Each structure stands twice: as C-alpha cells, then as structure tokens.
C-alpha positions as a printed NumPy array, in Angstrom:
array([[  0.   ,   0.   ,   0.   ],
       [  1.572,   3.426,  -0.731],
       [  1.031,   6.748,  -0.093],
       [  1.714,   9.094,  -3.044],
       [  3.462,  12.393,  -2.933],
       [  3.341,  15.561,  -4.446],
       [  3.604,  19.042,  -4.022],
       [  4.78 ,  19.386,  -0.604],
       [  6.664,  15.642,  -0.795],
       [ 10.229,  17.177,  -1.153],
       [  9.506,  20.171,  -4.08 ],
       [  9.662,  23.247,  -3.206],
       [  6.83 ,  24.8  ,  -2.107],
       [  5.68 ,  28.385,  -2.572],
       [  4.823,  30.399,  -0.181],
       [  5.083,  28.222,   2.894],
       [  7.131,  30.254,   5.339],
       [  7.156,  30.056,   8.732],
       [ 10.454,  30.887,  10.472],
       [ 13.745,  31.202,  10.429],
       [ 16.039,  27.628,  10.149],
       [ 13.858,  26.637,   6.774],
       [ 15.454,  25.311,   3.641],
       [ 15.462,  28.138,   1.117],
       [ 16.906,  29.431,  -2.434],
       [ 15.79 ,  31.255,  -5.351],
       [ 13.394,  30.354,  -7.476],
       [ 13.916,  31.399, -11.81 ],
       [ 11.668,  34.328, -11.219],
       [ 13.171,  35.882,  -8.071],
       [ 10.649,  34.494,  -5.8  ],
       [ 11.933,  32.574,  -2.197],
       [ 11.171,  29.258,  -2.202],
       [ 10.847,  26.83 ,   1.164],
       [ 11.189,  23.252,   1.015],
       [  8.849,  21.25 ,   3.333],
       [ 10.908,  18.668,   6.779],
       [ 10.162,  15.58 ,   7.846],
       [  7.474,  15.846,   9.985],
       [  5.303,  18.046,   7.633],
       [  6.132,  15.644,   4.615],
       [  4.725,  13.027,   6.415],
       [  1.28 ,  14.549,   6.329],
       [  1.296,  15.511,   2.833],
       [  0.673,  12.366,   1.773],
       [ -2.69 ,  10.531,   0.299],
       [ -2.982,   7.315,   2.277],
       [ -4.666,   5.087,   0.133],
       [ -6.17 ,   1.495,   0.583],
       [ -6.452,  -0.513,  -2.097],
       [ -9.818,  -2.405,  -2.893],
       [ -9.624,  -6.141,  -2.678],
       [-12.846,  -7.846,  -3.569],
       [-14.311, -10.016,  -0.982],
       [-17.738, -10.754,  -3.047],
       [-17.925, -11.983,  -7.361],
       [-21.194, -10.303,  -7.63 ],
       [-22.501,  -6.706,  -7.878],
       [-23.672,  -5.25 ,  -4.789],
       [-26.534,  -2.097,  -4.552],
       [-25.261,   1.104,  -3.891],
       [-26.002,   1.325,  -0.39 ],
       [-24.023,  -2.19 ,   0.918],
       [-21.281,  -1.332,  -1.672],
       [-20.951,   2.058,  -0.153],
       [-20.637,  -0.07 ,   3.135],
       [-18.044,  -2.485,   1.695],
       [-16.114,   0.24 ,   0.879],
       [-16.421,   2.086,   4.238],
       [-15.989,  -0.681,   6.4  ],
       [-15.568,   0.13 ,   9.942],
       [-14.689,   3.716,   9.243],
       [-16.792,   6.892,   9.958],
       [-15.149,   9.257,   7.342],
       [-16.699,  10.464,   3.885],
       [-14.962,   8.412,   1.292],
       [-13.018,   9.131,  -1.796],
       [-12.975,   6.631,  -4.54 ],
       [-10.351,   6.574,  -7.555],
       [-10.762,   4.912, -10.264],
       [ -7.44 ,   3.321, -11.784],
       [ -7.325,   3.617, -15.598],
       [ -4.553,   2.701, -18.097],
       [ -2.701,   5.106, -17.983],
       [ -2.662,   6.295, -14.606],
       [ -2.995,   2.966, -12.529],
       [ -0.812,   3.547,  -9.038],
       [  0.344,   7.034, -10.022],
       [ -1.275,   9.999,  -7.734],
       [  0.018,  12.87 , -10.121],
       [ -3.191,  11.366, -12.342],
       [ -5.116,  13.024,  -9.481],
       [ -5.042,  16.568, -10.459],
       [ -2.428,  19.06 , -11.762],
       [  0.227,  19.94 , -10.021],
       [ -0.499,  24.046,  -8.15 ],
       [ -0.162,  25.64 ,  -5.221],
       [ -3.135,  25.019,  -3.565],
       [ -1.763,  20.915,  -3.634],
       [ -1.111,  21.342,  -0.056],
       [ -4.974,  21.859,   0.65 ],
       [ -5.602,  18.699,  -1.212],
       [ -3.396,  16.2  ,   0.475],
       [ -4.118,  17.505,   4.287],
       [ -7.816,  17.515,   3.652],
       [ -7.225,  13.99 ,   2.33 ],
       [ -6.848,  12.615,   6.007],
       [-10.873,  13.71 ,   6.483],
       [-11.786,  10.673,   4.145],
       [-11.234,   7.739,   3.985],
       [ -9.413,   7.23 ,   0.546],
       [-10.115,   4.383,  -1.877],
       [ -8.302,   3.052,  -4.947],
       [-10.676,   0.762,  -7.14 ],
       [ -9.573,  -1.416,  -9.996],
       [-10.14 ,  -0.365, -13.826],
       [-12.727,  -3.53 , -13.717],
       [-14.983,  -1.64 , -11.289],
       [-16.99 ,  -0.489, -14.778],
       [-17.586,  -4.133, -15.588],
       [-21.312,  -5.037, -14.814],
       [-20.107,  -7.787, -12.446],
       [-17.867,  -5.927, -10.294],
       [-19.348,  -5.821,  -6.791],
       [-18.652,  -1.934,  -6.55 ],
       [-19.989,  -1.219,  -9.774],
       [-22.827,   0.804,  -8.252],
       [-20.89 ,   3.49 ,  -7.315],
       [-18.994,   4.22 , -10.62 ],
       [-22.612,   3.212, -12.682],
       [-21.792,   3.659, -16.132],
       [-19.127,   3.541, -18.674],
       [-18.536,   7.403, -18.552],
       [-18.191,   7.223, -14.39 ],
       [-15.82 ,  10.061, -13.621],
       [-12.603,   8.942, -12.506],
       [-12.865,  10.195,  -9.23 ],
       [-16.141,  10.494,  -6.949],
       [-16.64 ,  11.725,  -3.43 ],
       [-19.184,  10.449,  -0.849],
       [-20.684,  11.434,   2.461],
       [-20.605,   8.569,   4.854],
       [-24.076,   7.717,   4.777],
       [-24.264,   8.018,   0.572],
       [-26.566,  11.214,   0.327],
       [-24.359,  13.74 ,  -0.951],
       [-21.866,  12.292,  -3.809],
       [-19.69 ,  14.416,  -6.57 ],
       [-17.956,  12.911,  -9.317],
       [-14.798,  14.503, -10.904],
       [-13.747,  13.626, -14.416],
       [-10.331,  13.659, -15.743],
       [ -7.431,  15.719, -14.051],
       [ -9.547,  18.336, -12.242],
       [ -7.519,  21.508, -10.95 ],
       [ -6.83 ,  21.42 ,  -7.136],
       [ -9.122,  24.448,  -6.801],
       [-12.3  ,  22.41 ,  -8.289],
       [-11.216,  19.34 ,  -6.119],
       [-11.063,  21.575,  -3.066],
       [-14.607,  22.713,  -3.833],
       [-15.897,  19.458,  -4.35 ],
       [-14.225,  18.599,  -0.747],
       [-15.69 ,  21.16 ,   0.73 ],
       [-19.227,  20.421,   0.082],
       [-18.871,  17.068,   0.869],
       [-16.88 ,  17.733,   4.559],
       [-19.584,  20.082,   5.23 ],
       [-22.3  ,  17.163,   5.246],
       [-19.901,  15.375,   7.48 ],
       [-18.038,  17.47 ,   9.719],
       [-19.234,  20.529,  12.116],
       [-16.645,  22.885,  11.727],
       [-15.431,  24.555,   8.742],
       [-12.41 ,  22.952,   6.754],
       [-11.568,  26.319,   4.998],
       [-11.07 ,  27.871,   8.213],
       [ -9.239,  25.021,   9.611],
       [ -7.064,  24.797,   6.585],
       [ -5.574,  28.233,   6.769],
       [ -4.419,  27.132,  10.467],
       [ -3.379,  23.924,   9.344],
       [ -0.929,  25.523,   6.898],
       [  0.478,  27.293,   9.205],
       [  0.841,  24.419,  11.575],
       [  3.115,  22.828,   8.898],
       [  5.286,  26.192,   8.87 ],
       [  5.79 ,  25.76 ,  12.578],
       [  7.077,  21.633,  12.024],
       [  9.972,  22.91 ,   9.177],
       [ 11.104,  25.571,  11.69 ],
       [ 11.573,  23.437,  14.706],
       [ 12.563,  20.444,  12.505],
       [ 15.375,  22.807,  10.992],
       [ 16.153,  23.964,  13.994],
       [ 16.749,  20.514,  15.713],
       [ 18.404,  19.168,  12.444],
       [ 21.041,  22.276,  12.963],
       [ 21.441,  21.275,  17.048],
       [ 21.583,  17.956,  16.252],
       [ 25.024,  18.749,  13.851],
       [ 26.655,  20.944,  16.426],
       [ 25.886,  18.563,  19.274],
       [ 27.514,  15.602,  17.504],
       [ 30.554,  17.701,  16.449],
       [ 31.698,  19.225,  19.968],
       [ 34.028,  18.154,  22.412],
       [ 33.614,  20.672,  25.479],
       [ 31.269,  19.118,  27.867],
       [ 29.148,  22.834,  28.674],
       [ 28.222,  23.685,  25.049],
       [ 26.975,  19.519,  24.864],
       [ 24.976,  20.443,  27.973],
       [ 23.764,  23.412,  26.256],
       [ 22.889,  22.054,  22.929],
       [ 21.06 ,  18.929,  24.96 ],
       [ 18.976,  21.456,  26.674],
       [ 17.692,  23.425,  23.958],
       [ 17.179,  20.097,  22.122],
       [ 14.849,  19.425,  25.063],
       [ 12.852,  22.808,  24.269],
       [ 12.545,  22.181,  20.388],
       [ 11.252,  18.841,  21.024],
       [  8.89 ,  20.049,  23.785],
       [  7.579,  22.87 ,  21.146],
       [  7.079,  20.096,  18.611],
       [  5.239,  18.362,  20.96 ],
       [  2.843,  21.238,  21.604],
       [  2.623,  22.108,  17.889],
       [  1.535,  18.503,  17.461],
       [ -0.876,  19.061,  20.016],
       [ -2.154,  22.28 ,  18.367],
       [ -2.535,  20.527,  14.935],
       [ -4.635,  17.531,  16.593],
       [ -7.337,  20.404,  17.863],
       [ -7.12 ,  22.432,  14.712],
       [ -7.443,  18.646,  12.441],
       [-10.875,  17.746,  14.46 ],
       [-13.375,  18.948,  12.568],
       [-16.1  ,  17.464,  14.474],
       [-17.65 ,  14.564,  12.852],
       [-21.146,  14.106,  12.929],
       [-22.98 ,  11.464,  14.579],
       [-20.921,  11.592,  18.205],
       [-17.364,  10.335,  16.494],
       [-14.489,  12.744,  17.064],
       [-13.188,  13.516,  13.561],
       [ -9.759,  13.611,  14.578],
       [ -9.997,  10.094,  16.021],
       [ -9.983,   9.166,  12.22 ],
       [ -6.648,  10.349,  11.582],
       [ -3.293,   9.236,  12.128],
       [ -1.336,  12.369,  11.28 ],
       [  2.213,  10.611,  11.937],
       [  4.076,   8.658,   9.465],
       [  2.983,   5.314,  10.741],
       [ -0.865,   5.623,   9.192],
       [  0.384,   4.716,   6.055],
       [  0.61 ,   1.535,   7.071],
       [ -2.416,   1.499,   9.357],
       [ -5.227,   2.562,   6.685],
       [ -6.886,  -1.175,   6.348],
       [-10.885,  -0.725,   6.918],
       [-12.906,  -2.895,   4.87 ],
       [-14.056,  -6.721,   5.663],
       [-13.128,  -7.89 ,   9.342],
       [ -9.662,  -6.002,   9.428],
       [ -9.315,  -3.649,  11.881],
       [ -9.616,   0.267,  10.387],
       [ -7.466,   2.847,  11.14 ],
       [-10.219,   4.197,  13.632],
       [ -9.547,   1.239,  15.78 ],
       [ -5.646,   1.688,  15.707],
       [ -5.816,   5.142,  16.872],
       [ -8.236,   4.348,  19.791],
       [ -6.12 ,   1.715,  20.787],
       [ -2.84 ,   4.164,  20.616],
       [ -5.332,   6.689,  22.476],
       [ -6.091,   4.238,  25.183],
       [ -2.245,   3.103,  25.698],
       [ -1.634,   7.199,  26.035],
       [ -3.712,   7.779,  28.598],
       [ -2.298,   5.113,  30.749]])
C-alpha cells in the first residue's frame, strides 16, 4: 500500500514560510522558495487502501458504499485506476499551489483506490462508478446522500470545492477555516525540525562538555515545542464529525498511518488503531 506524494513531498513549495532555520533558495523568477521537513512531509501524503474484492457479484449502492467504508466513519473518496494512470497519484489533479490543501484535507476521508474492472457489470462496486462514462474520481458522504464525481485531471481548486461540500455534510466545523491554520501548523514543524536538524550537527561535532549540555537542553525545548505544535494541529485537524465520532480520532497524522489505513471486511480500520494508541496514552 503506498502513499503518493506531491507538491509538498520534497519540491519546493511556494509560499510556505514560517520561520527562520527553513530550507530556502531562489526560485527562476526571483521568488523565495521553502522546502517542506520531515514531519510536515509526512502529512502531505494521500494514504490510500487498495480495494480487494471479498464478493464476485454486484452489490446495490447502499451495501457497496458499506463495503467500501468498512468500519470507518469518514466520507470516502474513490479513484478509479485507468490505463494510464494505474498507481500514479500525479493522475489526481495538476500539479499548483493550492496541492497542499488537497493532500491535508485527504486525512478527512477515507481514501479508496478501485480497480479499472470496477466499470464491468459484475464488479461488486460497480454501483458506485454506474456507467461507462463514471468520472474517474467520486466523493461520498458517509451515509451516501451527498456524492460528486470529478472527471479527468480536475484543478486542485475544483477538487477543493468538491471537498468542501462534501466535509460540510460530514463534519461541524469549517475545513476552509481550519485549513488556513493547518498551513500554518506545517510552517511551525519545518522551523523546529530545521532547527533541531542544525542542534543535532553541532551537538555531535563538539568536544567541550558545557556547550553539549547546552545544545542537549535546547534540544529538550525544540522537542517540547514540537510536541505542543503537534498538540495544536490535533485540535485544529478535528473537525467534528457528525454522529458523536471525534473527527480527529480518524486520523493518524504521523508517518505510521500509512501503514495502518486497512478498513474494509473484518480487518481492523485505522479508527480502531488510533483508539487503541489513544487508550495506551492515557495510561
């Protein structure tokens, strides 16, 4: 299972400043130009699951919709491989600035690849892709009511439109609003990544015992501040979601989700993974 990169996954990225410490250079037209650490690259990633059928015949919309959901609470977004762009995420949309938007708001569905053969008549998620002109993307609600297809290789404006109005059936709180804070959550991870990167150098090249003790110590405070930024990002990343569920109990936002994201049949979904981290935490 992999989780596809781009436009924050090591390119530079326009316009994302947020303190001193952060890569930078000069782009061709005189503009500055940041390039995105470790720990914000790890959330600007799709994490998909890929479909496995567990049924030869062609379910209704309603129990596909279910198949496809499994145990998880989040809106789901189904892709449709095709020739041409089977296992590649730059067949999502083209490649702008607003890309960032797009792969954070990701981790507020639950993100489904489907086989090409899904517009075969016997395929048991047929339903949701009905006819041989299905778009090659299509977003639903998590009970099914409000769905929006998306042919071709929309821009990452019309995708983040389409996510919108399908969050806002979903979720309590506004995405928009929780985007621009999100952002700037991300801005706060280069910096102290930088900075602890930079500590980390001068710490392993010294000798005299009071700068180590030094350099220790303020690695201490970086790695407390990244601690409450992570903090920050989980209340800012809960959108609410309807129904009783907290929203941000649906998403891992560390590395380790992309190999967590499992949700249909009897496997356990990535909901149950983080209540079970949750639960160990609070011990």
């Amino acid at each position: 299972m992999g989780g596809g990169t781009w436009g924050g996954g090591g390119a530079a990225v326009p316009g994302a400043m947020g303190g001193g410490g952060m890569a930078g250079g000069m782009a061709g037209g005189g503009l500055p130009t940041f390039t995105r650490q470790e720990t914000s690259k790890a959330r600007l990633k799709f994490l998909w699951e890929n479909y496995v059928k567990v049924h030869e015949e062609r379910l209704d919309r309603e129990t596909a919709l279910r198949e496809v959901k499994g145990r998880d609470p989040r809106p789901v977004l189904l892709l449709r491989d095709c020739d041409t762009c089977a296992g590649k995420d730059d067949a999502l949309l083209e490649s702008s600035m607003e890309d960032e938007k797009i792969l954070l708001a990701s981790r507020w569905f639950h993100c489904v690849r489907v086989d090409k053969g899904v517009l075969k008549d016997n395929h048991p998620l047929n339903a949701l892709f009905p006819d041989n002109n299905a778009p090659h993307m299509i977003l639903y609600s998590s009970d099914g009511s409000v769905s929006e297809g998306l042919g071709g290789k929309p821009s990452a404006k019309k995708l983040w439109g389409v996510m919108n109005k399908v969050l806002a059936k979903d979720y309590t709180r506004s995405a928009e609003q929780a985007m621009v804070k999100w952002i700037a959550i991300l801005s706060r991870f280069d910096a102290l990544d930088s900075r602890k990167g930079e500590l980390k150098e001068q710490r392993e090249r010294t000798e005299n015992e009071k700068k180590a003790a030094a350099l220790d110590k303020e690695l201490r405070t970086v790695e407390e501040q990244m601690r409450k930024a992570r903090e920050d990002e989980k209340k800012i990343a809960d959108l609410g979601l309807r129904g009783g569920t907290n929203g941000a109990g649906a998403i891992d936002l560390d590395a380790a989700a992309a190999e967590a994201v499992r949700g249909t049949g009897g496997r356990k979904s990535l909901l149950d993974k983080v209540k079970k981290t949750e639960g160990q935490d609070s011990k």
